Amino acid sequence: MSDAGVTQTWPTRWRRPPQMVKSRAWRIALWVLAIVYLYFAVSTVEVNWTRVAIGWERGMRFVAGFLSPDFTTRWRDISTGLIESLTMTFTSTVVGILISVPIGVGAARNLSPRPVYLVCRSIIAVSRALQEVIVAIFFVALFGFGAFAGFLTLAFATIGFLAKLLAEDIEDIDEAQAEAIRATGASWLQLVNYAIQPQVMPRLIGLSMYRLDINFRESAVIGIVGAGGIGGTLNTSLSRYEYDSAGAILLIIIAIVMVAEYTSGILRSRLQ
Amino acid sequence: MLTIENLTKVYKTGDRALTDVSFTVPKGQVVGLIGPSGAGKSTLIRCINRLVEPTSGTIRLNEVEITRLRGAELRRVRRRIGMIFQEFALVERLTVMENVLSGRLGYVPFWRSFLRRYPAKDVALAFRLLDRVGLTEHADKRADALSGGQRQRVGIARALEQEPELLLVDEPTASLDPKTSRQIMRLIVEICRESELPAIINIHDVLLAQQFVDRIIGLRAGRVVFDGPPILLTKDALTRIYGEEDWTAMQKGAAEDAQAEAEARRANEKFVGAL
């Protein structure tokens, strides 16, 4: 290879060039800044240790109740709450999906005209910005205590979640398939049915199953602010200091969430 | 008959993809469109069925002016133009039959396509075409279960299910091996001959084009720089289209290929005709 008797030497060291911050000085400065900030941030957290000592005993009673759960004493309340929660979860998920599919399609940039896109994106933004508990408080104020407020809250939250993820999935489809269907002279509805739906369906079903178990967990949380269901029962037993019943309720919630998680996992892997 | 006059396409970015392209494709003619990457081949055929909006010029398919159509009228023209794609562009999760039947989408109302209840003659045509491309037993398989060559056959059947008056073919062999490429090209050209279907085949492989098509149009930087029968595609013409390269060596290879092709055909067919 070497013509003039000069053996060329090749570098033996290679480093990956910095991708984000090019200057070495800036990189060091940013690290130092981050560490200093973290130090001060942690040191502002005040822990009142005497308060912890008092609370410890109460906390341990809670744990003890959890470890010796009492399913029987309040079984009637628990079962009513559970049925209410499950009903709320199913109905709100179904209604939420039915509403979020058109909104999700409308919020996909590659399918919808600009004005429709903007309206649908705003609906999604509003639904996502409002936390379930806040929405639940609003609906309880509007419709009174009970499962109906919970149903509305969960359906509303489902729209933001599902429509956003569906829209993003539609924007990620293989455009070649859509182009081919468009080239046959298909109408917009036929395009959605033939080119979009087959591509996003498995994910839509997976997300719906996932939302179903989120809604069940959320139904326990929003019950605390009066939106009915197992959360209401949990709240009552906590305020009566019946930690053993509360422990039983928590165990049931965990069991149901695990079952939901497991079955949705199986279903999703079958759908691919 | 397809007539293109002064077709120009300038993308929003300011890139001139096509400049003043004019030509006519009579009934039954198979045209090979060649040219380097970025010459505007793909843009040109997509302007014809308006998957890309032309900037100016006119395109007429059997006296219908295509460039101004909108909505339902545009869809009615699209259904008369079949298209075959480079990466097949089948809907992967649908069955082979659904993919073929989707060629009728421009003809049937939404409820029929949604319920997969196509008119009897559409279904019969689909079965006939699947038989023609040799995939009858795969009708109920999902499209993603097929091999590349089989998928392109489904793509061909889908385009023909439209009962088109024109076939647009975008790099039909780019993702296939050499042997399958030949088979697919032969199939497309045979089908065009059978029903006097005019076709524009956008193709990278000059040799394959020369062997199968009636006429070659060479594009370079969005302009037509060659238009004639394959026999006139000389070293000079190739240089005009692609730039300087050792064309004689390539054409020698082509001649050998053509011979092999001819021999293979002779072996296949019982009668040795006008070859």
Coordinates of C-alpha atoms in Angstrom, one line a residue:
Chain A
M1 CA 0.0 0.0 0.0
S2 CA 2.7 2.5 0.9
D3 CA 4.4 3.8 -2.2
A4 CA 7.3 5.8 -0.9
G5 CA 8.3 3.3 1.8
V6 CA 6.4 5.4 4.3
T7 CA 4.2 3.1 6.4
Q8 CA 1.1 5.0 7.2
T9 CA -0.1 4.6 10.8
W10 CA -3.8 4.7 11.6
P11 CA -5.3 6.1 14.8
T12 CA -5.9 3.5 17.4
R13 CA -8.2 5.6 19.5
W14 CA -11.8 6.6 18.6
R15 CA -14.3 8.3 20.8
R16 CA -18.0 8.8 20.0
P17 CA -18.3 12.5 19.3
P18 CA -20.6 14.4 21.8
Q19 CA -24.1 14.5 20.4
M20 CA -25.9 17.2 22.4
V21 CA -23.5 19.7 23.9
K22 CA -20.4 20.1 21.7
S23 CA -18.2 22.2 24.0
R24 CA -16.4 20.4 26.7
A25 CA -16.5 23.4 29.1
W26 CA -20.3 23.6 28.8
R27 CA -20.6 19.9 29.4
I28 CA -18.7 20.2 32.7
A29 CA -20.6 23.3 33.7
L30 CA -23.9 21.7 33.1
W31 CA -22.9 18.7 35.2
V32 CA -21.7 20.9 38.1
L33 CA -24.9 22.9 37.9
A34 CA -27.1 19.9 38.0
I35 CA -25.3 18.4 41.0
V36 CA -25.4 21.7 42.9
Y37 CA -29.1 22.1 42.2
L38 CA -29.8 18.5 43.3
Y39 CA -27.9 19.1 46.6
F40 CA -29.8 22.3 47.5
A41 CA -33.1 20.7 46.4
V42 CA -32.6 17.8 48.7
S43 CA -31.5 19.9 51.6
T44 CA -34.8 22.0 51.4
V45 CA -36.8 18.9 52.2
E46 CA -37.6 19.2 55.9
V47 CA -38.5 16.0 57.8
N48 CA -40.1 16.5 61.2
W49 CA -38.7 13.4 63.0
T50 CA -40.9 13.8 66.1
R51 CA -44.0 13.8 63.8
V52 CA -42.7 10.7 62.1
A53 CA -42.3 9.0 65.5
I54 CA -45.9 9.7 66.4
G55 CA -47.1 8.7 62.9
W56 CA -45.1 5.5 63.0
E57 CA -47.4 3.9 65.4
R58 CA -50.5 4.8 63.3
G59 CA -48.7 3.6 60.1
M60 CA -47.9 0.3 61.8
R61 CA -51.5 -0.2 62.8
F62 CA -52.4 0.3 59.1
V63 CA -49.8 -2.2 58.1
A64 CA -51.0 -4.6 60.8
G65 CA -54.6 -4.3 59.5
F66 CA -53.3 -4.9 56.0
L67 CA -51.6 -8.1 57.2
S68 CA -54.7 -9.4 59.0
P69 CA -57.4 -8.4 56.5
D70 CA -61.0 -8.7 57.5
F71 CA -63.2 -9.6 54.6
T72 CA -66.3 -10.7 56.5
T73 CA -67.4 -7.9 58.9
R74 CA -68.0 -5.3 56.1
W75 CA -68.5 -7.8 53.3
R76 CA -71.9 -6.4 52.4
D77 CA -70.4 -2.9 51.9
I78 CA -67.4 -4.2 50.1
S79 CA -69.3 -6.3 47.6
T80 CA -71.7 -3.4 46.8
G81 CA -68.7 -1.1 46.3
L82 CA -67.0 -3.7 44.2
I83 CA -70.0 -4.3 41.9
E84 CA -70.5 -0.5 41.6
S85 CA -66.8 -0.1 40.7
L86 CA -66.8 -2.9 38.1
T87 CA -69.9 -1.6 36.5
M88 CA -68.5 2.0 36.5
T89 CA -65.3 0.7 35.0
F90 CA -66.9 -1.3 32.2
T91 CA -69.5 1.2 31.1
S92 CA -67.1 4.1 31.2
T93 CA -64.4 2.2 29.2
V94 CA -66.9 1.2 26.6
V95 CA -68.4 4.7 26.2
G96 CA -65.0 6.2 26.4
I97 CA -63.7 4.0 23.5
L98 CA -66.8 4.7 21.4
I99 CA -66.3 8.5 21.7
S100 CA -62.5 8.4 21.5
V101 CA -62.3 6.5 18.2
P102 CA -63.8 9.3 16.0
I103 CA -61.9 11.9 18.0
G104 CA -58.7 10.0 17.6
V105 CA -59.2 9.7 13.8
G106 CA -60.0 13.4 13.7
A107 CA -56.8 14.2 15.6
A108 CA -54.6 12.3 13.2
R109 CA -52.8 14.9 11.0
N110 CA -52.5 12.6 8.0
L111 CA -56.2 11.9 7.8
S112 CA -58.1 15.0 8.8
P113 CA -58.4 18.6 7.5
R114 CA -56.7 21.2 9.7
P115 CA -59.8 22.6 11.4
V116 CA -61.1 19.2 12.5
Y117 CA -57.6 18.3 13.6
L118 CA -57.4 21.4 15.8
V119 CA -60.8 20.8 17.4
C120 CA -60.0 17.2 18.2
R121 CA -56.6 18.0 19.5
S122 CA -58.1 20.6 21.9
I123 CA -60.6 18.1 23.2
I124 CA -57.8 15.7 23.9
A125 CA -55.7 18.5 25.5
V126 CA -58.6 19.5 27.9
S127 CA -59.3 15.9 28.8
R128 CA -55.6 15.2 29.6
A129 CA -55.0 18.5 31.4
L130 CA -57.7 17.8 34.0
Q131 CA -56.7 15.2 36.6
E132 CA -59.3 12.5 37.3
V133 CA -59.8 13.6 40.9
I134 CA -60.5 17.2 39.9
V135 CA -63.0 16.1 37.3
A136 CA -64.6 13.8 39.8
I137 CA -65.0 16.6 42.3
F138 CA -66.7 18.7 39.5
F139 CA -69.1 15.9 38.5
V140 CA -69.9 15.1 42.1
A141 CA -70.7 18.8 42.6
L142 CA -72.9 18.7 39.5
F143 CA -74.7 15.3 39.9
G144 CA -74.3 14.6 43.5
F145 CA -72.5 11.6 45.2
G146 CA -72.5 8.3 43.5
A147 CA -71.5 6.1 40.7
F148 CA -72.8 8.3 37.9
A149 CA -70.3 11.0 38.6
G150 CA -67.6 8.3 38.6
F151 CA -68.8 6.9 35.3
L152 CA -68.7 10.4 33.7
T153 CA -65.2 11.1 35.1
L154 CA -63.7 7.9 33.9
A155 CA -65.3 8.1 30.4
F156 CA -64.0 11.7 30.1
A157 CA -60.5 10.6 31.2
T158 CA -60.6 7.6 28.7
I159 CA -61.2 10.0 25.8
G160 CA -58.0 11.9 26.4
F161 CA -55.9 8.9 26.9
L162 CA -57.2 6.7 24.1
A163 CA -57.8 9.4 21.4
K164 CA -54.3 10.7 21.8
L165 CA -52.6 7.4 21.6
L166 CA -54.8 6.3 18.7
A167 CA -54.1 9.5 16.8
E168 CA -50.4 9.0 17.3
D169 CA -50.7 5.4 16.1
I170 CA -52.6 6.5 13.0
E171 CA -49.9 9.1 12.2
D172 CA -47.3 6.4 12.4
I173 CA -48.9 4.0 9.9
D174 CA -47.2 2.8 6.7
E175 CA -48.3 5.4 4.2
A176 CA -47.7 3.2 1.3
Q177 CA -50.7 1.0 2.2
A178 CA -52.9 4.1 2.5
E179 CA -51.6 5.4 -0.9
A180 CA -52.4 2.1 -2.6
I181 CA -55.9 2.1 -1.2
R182 CA -56.3 5.8 -2.2
A183 CA -55.1 4.9 -5.8
T184 CA -58.1 2.4 -6.2
G185 CA -60.5 5.4 -6.0
A186 CA -61.6 4.6 -2.4
S187 CA -63.6 7.1 -0.5
W188 CA -62.4 8.5 2.8
L189 CA -64.4 6.1 4.9
Q190 CA -63.2 3.2 2.8
L191 CA -59.6 4.4 3.2
V192 CA -60.1 4.4 7.0
N193 CA -61.7 1.0 6.9
Y194 CA -59.2 -0.7 4.6
A195 CA -55.9 1.0 5.1
I196 CA -56.0 2.5 8.6
Q197 CA -58.1 0.1 10.7
P198 CA -56.1 -3.1 9.9
Q199 CA -52.9 -1.3 10.9
V200 CA -54.0 0.2 14.2
M201 CA -56.6 -2.4 15.4
P202 CA -54.2 -4.6 17.5
R203 CA -52.9 -1.6 19.3
L204 CA -56.3 -0.1 19.8
I205 CA -57.5 -3.3 21.4
G206 CA -54.4 -3.5 23.6
L207 CA -54.8 0.1 24.7
S208 CA -58.5 -0.4 25.5
M209 CA -57.6 -3.4 27.7
Y210 CA -54.9 -1.3 29.4
R211 CA -57.4 1.5 29.9
L212 CA -59.8 -0.9 31.4
D213 CA -57.4 -1.7 34.2
I214 CA -56.4 1.9 34.7
N215 CA -60.1 2.8 35.0
F216 CA -60.6 0.2 37.7
R217 CA -57.7 1.6 39.7
E218 CA -58.9 5.1 39.2
S219 CA -62.4 4.1 40.3
A220 CA -60.9 3.4 43.7
V221 CA -59.2 6.8 43.8
I222 CA -62.2 8.9 42.7
G223 CA -64.4 7.0 45.1
I224 CA -62.6 8.8 47.9
V225 CA -63.9 12.2 46.6
G226 CA -67.5 10.8 46.5
A227 CA -67.8 9.3 43.1
G228 CA -69.0 6.0 44.4
G229 CA -67.6 2.5 44.0
I230 CA -65.0 0.6 46.0
G231 CA -63.1 3.9 46.7
G232 CA -66.1 5.1 48.7
T233 CA -66.1 1.9 50.8
L234 CA -62.3 2.2 51.3
N235 CA -62.7 5.8 52.4
T236 CA -65.4 4.9 54.9
S237 CA -63.5 2.1 56.5
L238 CA -60.4 4.3 56.7
S239 CA -62.3 7.1 58.4
R240 CA -63.7 4.5 60.9
Y241 CA -60.1 3.4 61.6
E242 CA -61.1 -0.1 60.4
Y243 CA -57.7 -0.8 58.9
D244 CA -58.4 -4.6 58.7
S245 CA -61.4 -4.0 56.4
A246 CA -59.4 -1.4 54.4
G247 CA -56.6 -4.0 54.1
A248 CA -59.1 -6.5 52.7
I249 CA -60.3 -3.9 50.1
L250 CA -56.8 -3.1 49.0
L251 CA -56.0 -6.8 48.6
I252 CA -59.1 -7.2 46.4
I253 CA -58.1 -4.2 44.3
I254 CA -54.6 -5.6 43.9
A255 CA -56.0 -9.0 42.9
I256 CA -58.4 -7.6 40.3
V257 CA -55.7 -5.4 38.8
M258 CA -53.4 -8.3 38.6
V259 CA -56.0 -10.5 36.8
A260 CA -56.8 -7.6 34.4
E261 CA -53.1 -7.1 33.7
Y262 CA -52.5 -10.7 33.1
T263 CA -55.5 -11.3 30.8
S264 CA -54.8 -8.1 28.8
G265 CA -51.2 -9.3 28.4
I266 CA -52.4 -12.6 26.9
L267 CA -54.9 -10.9 24.6
R268 CA -52.4 -8.4 23.3
S269 CA -49.8 -11.0 22.5
R270 CA -52.5 -13.0 20.6
L271 CA -53.5 -10.0 18.5
Q272 CA -50.2 -9.2 16.7
Chain B
M1 CA -55.2 6.4 -24.7
L2 CA -53.2 8.7 -22.3
T3 CA -52.1 12.1 -23.4
I4 CA -49.8 14.2 -21.3
E5 CA -49.1 17.8 -22.3
N6 CA -46.5 20.2 -20.8
L7 CA -46.7 18.6 -17.4
T8 CA -44.7 20.5 -14.8
K9 CA -44.4 19.7 -11.1
V10 CA -42.7 22.1 -8.7
Y11 CA -42.7 20.9 -5.1
K12 CA -43.4 23.3 -2.2
T13 CA -39.8 23.2 -1.4
G14 CA -39.0 24.7 -4.8
D15 CA -37.6 21.5 -6.3
R16 CA -38.5 21.1 -9.9
A17 CA -39.4 17.5 -10.3
L18 CA -40.9 17.7 -13.8
T19 CA -40.4 20.3 -16.6
D20 CA -42.6 20.4 -19.6
V21 CA -43.2 16.6 -20.0
S22 CA -45.3 15.7 -23.0
F23 CA -46.1 12.3 -24.6
T24 CA -48.9 10.0 -25.6
V25 CA -49.5 6.4 -24.8
P26 CA -51.8 4.6 -27.3
K27 CA -54.0 1.7 -26.4
G28 CA -52.0 -1.5 -25.7
Q29 CA -48.6 0.1 -25.5
V30 CA -46.2 -0.8 -22.7
V31 CA -43.9 2.1 -21.9
G32 CA -40.8 1.8 -19.8
L33 CA -39.9 4.9 -17.9
I34 CA -36.2 5.0 -17.1
G35 CA -33.8 7.6 -15.5
P36 CA -31.5 8.1 -12.6
S37 CA -32.9 8.3 -9.0
G38 CA -34.5 11.7 -8.5
A39 CA -35.2 12.2 -12.2
G40 CA -38.9 12.5 -11.5
K41 CA -40.1 9.0 -12.6
S42 CA -42.1 8.4 -9.5
T43 CA -43.6 11.9 -9.5
L44 CA -44.6 11.5 -13.1
I45 CA -46.7 8.4 -12.6
R46 CA -48.2 9.7 -9.4
C47 CA -49.3 12.9 -11.2
I48 CA -51.3 10.7 -13.6
N49 CA -53.6 9.4 -10.8
R50 CA -53.2 12.6 -8.8
L51 CA -51.5 11.0 -5.8
V52 CA -49.2 14.0 -6.4
E53 CA -50.8 17.3 -7.6
P54 CA -49.3 18.5 -10.8
T55 CA -48.4 22.2 -10.9
S56 CA -49.3 22.8 -14.6
G57 CA -50.0 21.0 -17.8
T58 CA -52.8 18.6 -18.8
I59 CA -53.3 14.9 -18.5
R60 CA -56.1 13.2 -20.5
L61 CA -57.2 9.6 -20.1
N62 CA -59.6 8.7 -23.0
E63 CA -60.6 12.4 -23.3
V64 CA -61.2 13.0 -19.6
E65 CA -59.1 15.9 -18.3
I66 CA -57.6 14.6 -15.0
T67 CA -55.8 17.5 -13.6
R68 CA -58.8 19.6 -12.6
L69 CA -61.0 16.9 -11.1
R70 CA -62.0 16.9 -7.4
G71 CA -63.8 14.6 -4.9
A72 CA -66.1 12.0 -6.4
E73 CA -65.0 12.8 -10.0
L74 CA -61.4 12.3 -9.1
R75 CA -62.2 8.9 -7.4
R76 CA -64.1 7.8 -10.5
V77 CA -61.0 8.5 -12.6
R78 CA -58.7 6.8 -10.1
R79 CA -60.7 3.6 -10.3
R80 CA -60.0 3.4 -14.0
I81 CA -56.2 3.6 -13.4
G82 CA -54.6 0.6 -11.8
M83 CA -51.4 1.0 -9.8
I84 CA -48.7 -1.5 -8.8
F85 CA -46.1 -0.5 -6.2
Q86 CA -42.5 -1.0 -5.4
E87 CA -42.8 -2.4 -1.9
F88 CA -46.1 -4.1 -3.0
A89 CA -48.1 -1.8 -0.6
L90 CA -50.5 -4.5 0.3
V91 CA -52.5 -4.0 3.5
E92 CA -50.5 -6.5 5.5
R93 CA -53.1 -7.6 8.0
L94 CA -55.9 -8.2 5.5
T95 CA -56.3 -11.4 3.6
V96 CA -55.1 -11.9 0.0
M97 CA -58.8 -11.8 -1.1
E98 CA -59.5 -8.6 0.7
N99 CA -56.5 -7.0 -0.9
V100 CA -57.6 -8.1 -4.3
L101 CA -61.2 -7.0 -3.7
S102 CA -60.0 -3.6 -2.5
G103 CA -59.5 -2.9 -6.2
R104 CA -63.3 -2.5 -6.4
L105 CA -63.4 0.2 -3.6
G106 CA -64.0 2.9 -6.2
Y107 CA -67.1 1.0 -7.6
V108 CA -68.9 -0.2 -4.5
P109 CA -70.8 1.8 -1.8
F110 CA -69.2 1.9 1.7
W111 CA -71.5 -0.6 3.3
R112 CA -70.6 -3.3 0.8
S113 CA -66.9 -2.8 1.3
F114 CA -67.3 -2.6 5.1
L115 CA -69.3 -5.8 5.3
R116 CA -67.1 -7.4 2.6
R117 CA -70.2 -8.2 0.6
Y118 CA -69.0 -7.5 -2.9
P119 CA -71.2 -8.1 -5.9
A120 CA -71.0 -11.6 -7.3
K121 CA -69.2 -10.6 -10.5
D122 CA -66.5 -8.7 -8.5
V123 CA -65.8 -11.9 -6.4
A124 CA -65.7 -14.0 -9.6
L125 CA -63.3 -11.6 -11.2
A126 CA -61.1 -11.7 -8.1
F127 CA -61.0 -15.5 -8.2
R128 CA -60.2 -15.4 -11.9
L129 CA -57.4 -13.0 -11.3
L130 CA -56.0 -15.0 -8.4
D131 CA -56.0 -18.0 -10.7
R132 CA -54.3 -16.0 -13.4
V133 CA -51.4 -15.0 -11.1
G134 CA -51.3 -18.5 -9.6
L135 CA -52.4 -17.8 -6.0
T136 CA -55.8 -19.4 -5.8
E137 CA -54.9 -21.5 -2.8
H138 CA -53.6 -18.5 -0.9
A139 CA -56.8 -16.5 -1.1
D140 CA -57.6 -16.7 2.6
K141 CA -54.0 -16.2 3.9
R142 CA -53.0 -12.9 5.3
A143 CA -50.9 -10.8 2.9
D144 CA -47.9 -10.7 5.3
A145 CA -47.7 -14.5 5.1
L146 CA -46.6 -14.4 1.5
S147 CA -43.2 -14.1 -0.1
G148 CA -42.1 -11.1 -2.1
G149 CA -42.9 -12.4 -5.5
Q150 CA -46.3 -13.7 -4.3
R151 CA -47.1 -10.3 -2.8
Q152 CA -46.4 -8.6 -6.0
R153 CA -48.7 -11.0 -7.8
V154 CA -51.4 -9.9 -5.3
G155 CA -50.6 -6.3 -6.1
I156 CA -51.0 -7.1 -9.8
A157 CA -54.4 -8.8 -9.1
R158 CA -55.5 -5.8 -7.1
A159 CA -54.7 -3.4 -9.9
L160 CA -56.5 -5.6 -12.5
E161 CA -59.5 -6.0 -10.2
Q162 CA -60.2 -2.4 -11.0
E163 CA -60.7 -3.3 -14.6
P164 CA -58.4 -0.4 -15.5
E165 CA -57.9 1.4 -18.7
L166 CA -54.4 2.2 -17.8
L167 CA -51.8 0.6 -15.6
L168 CA -49.2 2.5 -13.6
V169 CA -46.3 0.5 -12.4
D170 CA -43.8 1.9 -9.9
E171 CA -40.6 0.0 -9.7
P172 CA -42.3 -3.4 -9.7
T173 CA -39.1 -5.4 -9.3
A174 CA -37.0 -3.2 -7.0
S175 CA -37.5 -5.5 -3.9
L176 CA -37.3 -8.8 -5.8
D177 CA -34.5 -11.2 -6.8
P178 CA -33.5 -11.3 -10.4
K179 CA -35.4 -14.4 -11.3
T180 CA -38.6 -13.3 -9.6
S181 CA -38.1 -9.8 -11.2
R182 CA -38.2 -11.4 -14.7
Q183 CA -41.3 -13.4 -13.9
I184 CA -43.1 -10.4 -12.6
M185 CA -42.2 -8.3 -15.5
R186 CA -43.2 -11.0 -17.9
L187 CA -46.5 -11.4 -16.1
I188 CA -47.3 -7.7 -16.2
V189 CA -46.4 -7.4 -19.9
E190 CA -48.3 -10.5 -20.9
I191 CA -51.4 -9.3 -19.1
C192 CA -51.1 -5.9 -20.9
R193 CA -50.9 -7.7 -24.2
E194 CA -53.9 -9.9 -23.5
S195 CA -56.2 -7.1 -22.9
E196 CA -54.5 -4.3 -24.9
L197 CA -54.0 -2.5 -21.6
P198 CA -51.6 0.5 -21.9
A199 CA -49.0 0.7 -19.1
I200 CA -46.3 3.0 -17.8
I201 CA -43.6 1.0 -16.0
N202 CA -41.2 3.0 -14.0
I203 CA -38.0 0.9 -13.8
H204 CA -34.4 1.1 -12.7
D205 CA -33.2 -1.9 -14.5
V206 CA -32.5 -0.8 -18.1
L207 CA -31.9 -4.3 -19.3
L208 CA -35.1 -5.6 -18.0
A209 CA -36.9 -2.6 -19.6
Q210 CA -35.3 -3.2 -22.9
Q211 CA -36.3 -6.8 -22.9
F212 CA -39.9 -6.4 -22.1
V213 CA -41.3 -3.0 -23.2
D214 CA -42.4 -1.6 -26.5
R215 CA -41.1 1.9 -25.9
I216 CA -38.7 3.6 -23.6
I217 CA -39.0 7.1 -22.2
G218 CA -35.8 8.5 -20.6
L219 CA -36.1 11.2 -18.0
R220 CA -33.3 13.2 -16.7
A221 CA -33.7 16.0 -14.1
G222 CA -37.5 16.1 -14.9
R223 CA -37.2 16.4 -18.7
V224 CA -37.8 13.8 -21.4
V225 CA -34.4 13.2 -23.0
F226 CA -35.2 10.0 -24.9
D227 CA -38.3 8.6 -26.4
G228 CA -38.2 5.7 -28.7
P229 CA -38.2 1.9 -29.2
P230 CA -35.7 0.0 -27.0
I231 CA -33.6 -0.8 -30.0
L232 CA -32.7 2.9 -30.4
L233 CA -31.5 3.1 -26.8
T234 CA -27.8 3.4 -27.8
K235 CA -24.7 4.2 -25.8
D236 CA -25.3 7.9 -26.6
A237 CA -28.9 7.8 -25.5
L238 CA -27.9 6.1 -22.2
T239 CA -25.2 8.7 -21.6
R240 CA -27.8 11.4 -22.2
I241 CA -30.1 9.9 -19.6
Y242 CA -27.7 8.7 -16.9
G243 CA -24.4 10.3 -17.7
E244 CA -21.0 8.8 -18.6
E245 CA -20.6 5.0 -17.9
D246 CA -19.3 1.9 -19.6
W247 CA -22.5 1.1 -21.5
T248 CA -21.1 -1.3 -24.0
A249 CA -20.1 -3.8 -21.4
M250 CA -23.6 -3.6 -19.9
Q251 CA -25.3 -4.1 -23.3
K252 CA -23.1 -7.1 -24.1
G253 CA -24.4 -8.6 -20.9
A254 CA -27.9 -7.7 -22.0
A255 CA -27.6 -9.4 -25.3
E256 CA -26.5 -12.6 -23.5
D257 CA -29.4 -12.3 -21.1
A258 CA -31.8 -11.8 -24.0
Q259 CA -30.5 -14.9 -25.6
A260 CA -30.9 -16.9 -22.5
E261 CA -34.3 -15.5 -22.1
A262 CA -35.3 -16.5 -25.6
E263 CA -33.9 -20.0 -25.2
A264 CA -35.8 -20.5 -21.9
R265 CA -39.0 -19.4 -23.7
R266 CA -38.4 -21.8 -26.5
A267 CA -37.9 -24.6 -24.1
N268 CA -41.1 -23.7 -22.3
E269 CA -43.3 -23.3 -25.3
K270 CA -44.1 -26.2 -27.5
F271 CA -44.2 -24.3 -30.7
V272 CA -41.3 -22.2 -31.9
G273 CA -43.0 -19.4 -33.6
A274 CA -41.7 -16.1 -35.0
L275 CA -38.8 -16.1 -32.7

